[in-house]
């Protein structure tokens, strides 16, 4: 049996023939561009119906639309827009509508969590960031006190502000305590001329005990509440210039280049020794975590020591030995908002502040301040760094981090500002200089007024009925 395949094939509709003719003639017209369909406006069901409908139905639809060109005319007489008209009719689309067009912005997405799910502190944080105003920074000190006989020695550290709001300062052989709450002053101790002067001091974390070191290489521990000495510790061969607490361990750095960890609770107080510096140590700071120690010296070196590498049997090897500074490194400050970020400042031949990643030892940034860097303090409330300077400007500079834009330049001291300490609340700063003055600055702002207790937040999903 012979199959008639031709009977199985449908003859093309007039519309299909018309489209084929116009497409063929359009290929010779230089004014036409390719057609890009707008799929979002297509009705595929309707298009399929129009392409597969019978000849009679198609003819009837074309006659009902006189705007369409006569399909019996020669295709060569049609304007190129006829092709677009036929397509628009076939696909039921508006050919005047742009395919790529800018429309209105999408609606703002709804917050998936109701506002009462957030705590009051988070609301205050976002509100403060959105409505943040530029803080006013006073250009002069809030208070100026006399500091006669203060030793103008770059390598010493004779100013510290304890968590009890007591400011300790050493003036030659005498240590004075100034109560920042009521302005009263008391004398803690005066040492003999043979033992003095006092070369450094540091408050313990408890705010009651204070360590002071002397020119004779000894270190004394005092109880400020009862004004009495508790013990004396020795281990260095020359004067001790830097002190730093890590819980119950007092770390001392001497002019002999040696660093000693002293456990003040036990009789044999020396528990670890760090060796790396070849000259006098003038900077010493433990990180807030107590895991890393930074030390700077007159050998222009900065060392990072790791507590986990400490050994009581042999001198501990450093984690990083950094030699980018070209002068003595005294100014050291650990960042309060990034645990592994350390700022260091160089002396008169360096004048640079450098930022370090203490995990990798990489120098993240460095810039020239134009004068000797004596001390550094981070703002506990904002991303800012305060630096005090000696030759040649004898000023304080406030820097925005990480842009390092200078926010303020404060002057008042007539000699290099060697010593600097921060109040427990982090807003006030005390500075002492060779001009024998102690100044209190309101640099980091002021504590906000007491706010009313926030209303208790409703429990999340409290509006949903409980199952049991």
mmCIF file of C-alpha atoms in Angstrom, residues 6 49 79 101 103 131 142 178 196 215 228 240 255 273 330 344 350 356 413 422 454 461 467:
data_model
loop_
_atom_site.group_PDB
_atom_site.id
_atom_site.type_symbol
_atom_site.label_atom_id
_atom_site.label_comp_id
_atom_site.label_asym_id
_atom_site.label_seq_id
_atom_site.Cartn_x
_atom_site.Cartn_y
_atom_site.Cartn_z
ATOM 1 C CA UNK A 6 1.499 14.963 0.573
ATOM 2 C CA UNK A 49 -4.174 30.078 17.202
ATOM 3 C CA UNK A 79 6.208 50.290 3.466
ATOM 4 C CA UNK A 101 12.087 51.155 28.935
ATOM 5 C CA UNK A 103 9.782 52.442 34.604
ATOM 6 C CA UNK A 131 21.207 61.502 62.388
ATOM 7 C CA UNK A 142 39.049 71.965 80.312
ATOM 8 C CA UNK A 178 44.381 63.371 91.968
ATOM 9 C CA UNK A 196 64.665 58.218 92.534
ATOM 10 C CA UNK A 215 65.654 54.717 88.847
ATOM 11 C CA UNK A 228 51.080 51.569 102.294
ATOM 12 C CA UNK A 240 62.522 50.335 84.602
ATOM 13 C CA UNK A 255 66.837 50.017 80.156
ATOM 14 C CA UNK A 273 61.483 36.650 80.508
ATOM 15 C CA UNK A 330 57.423 54.610 72.625
ATOM 16 C CA UNK A 344 52.692 52.612 66.969
ATOM 17 C CA UNK A 350 60.690 58.970 62.282
ATOM 18 C CA UNK A 356 49.866 46.722 62.211
ATOM 19 C CA UNK A 413 51.458 72.991 75.950
ATOM 20 C CA UNK A 422 42.570 58.300 79.282
ATOM 21 C CA UNK A 454 13.568 51.788 78.119
ATOM 22 C CA UNK A 461 5.283 36.368 68.598
ATOM 23 C CA UNK A 467 -0.605 25.868 72.039
#
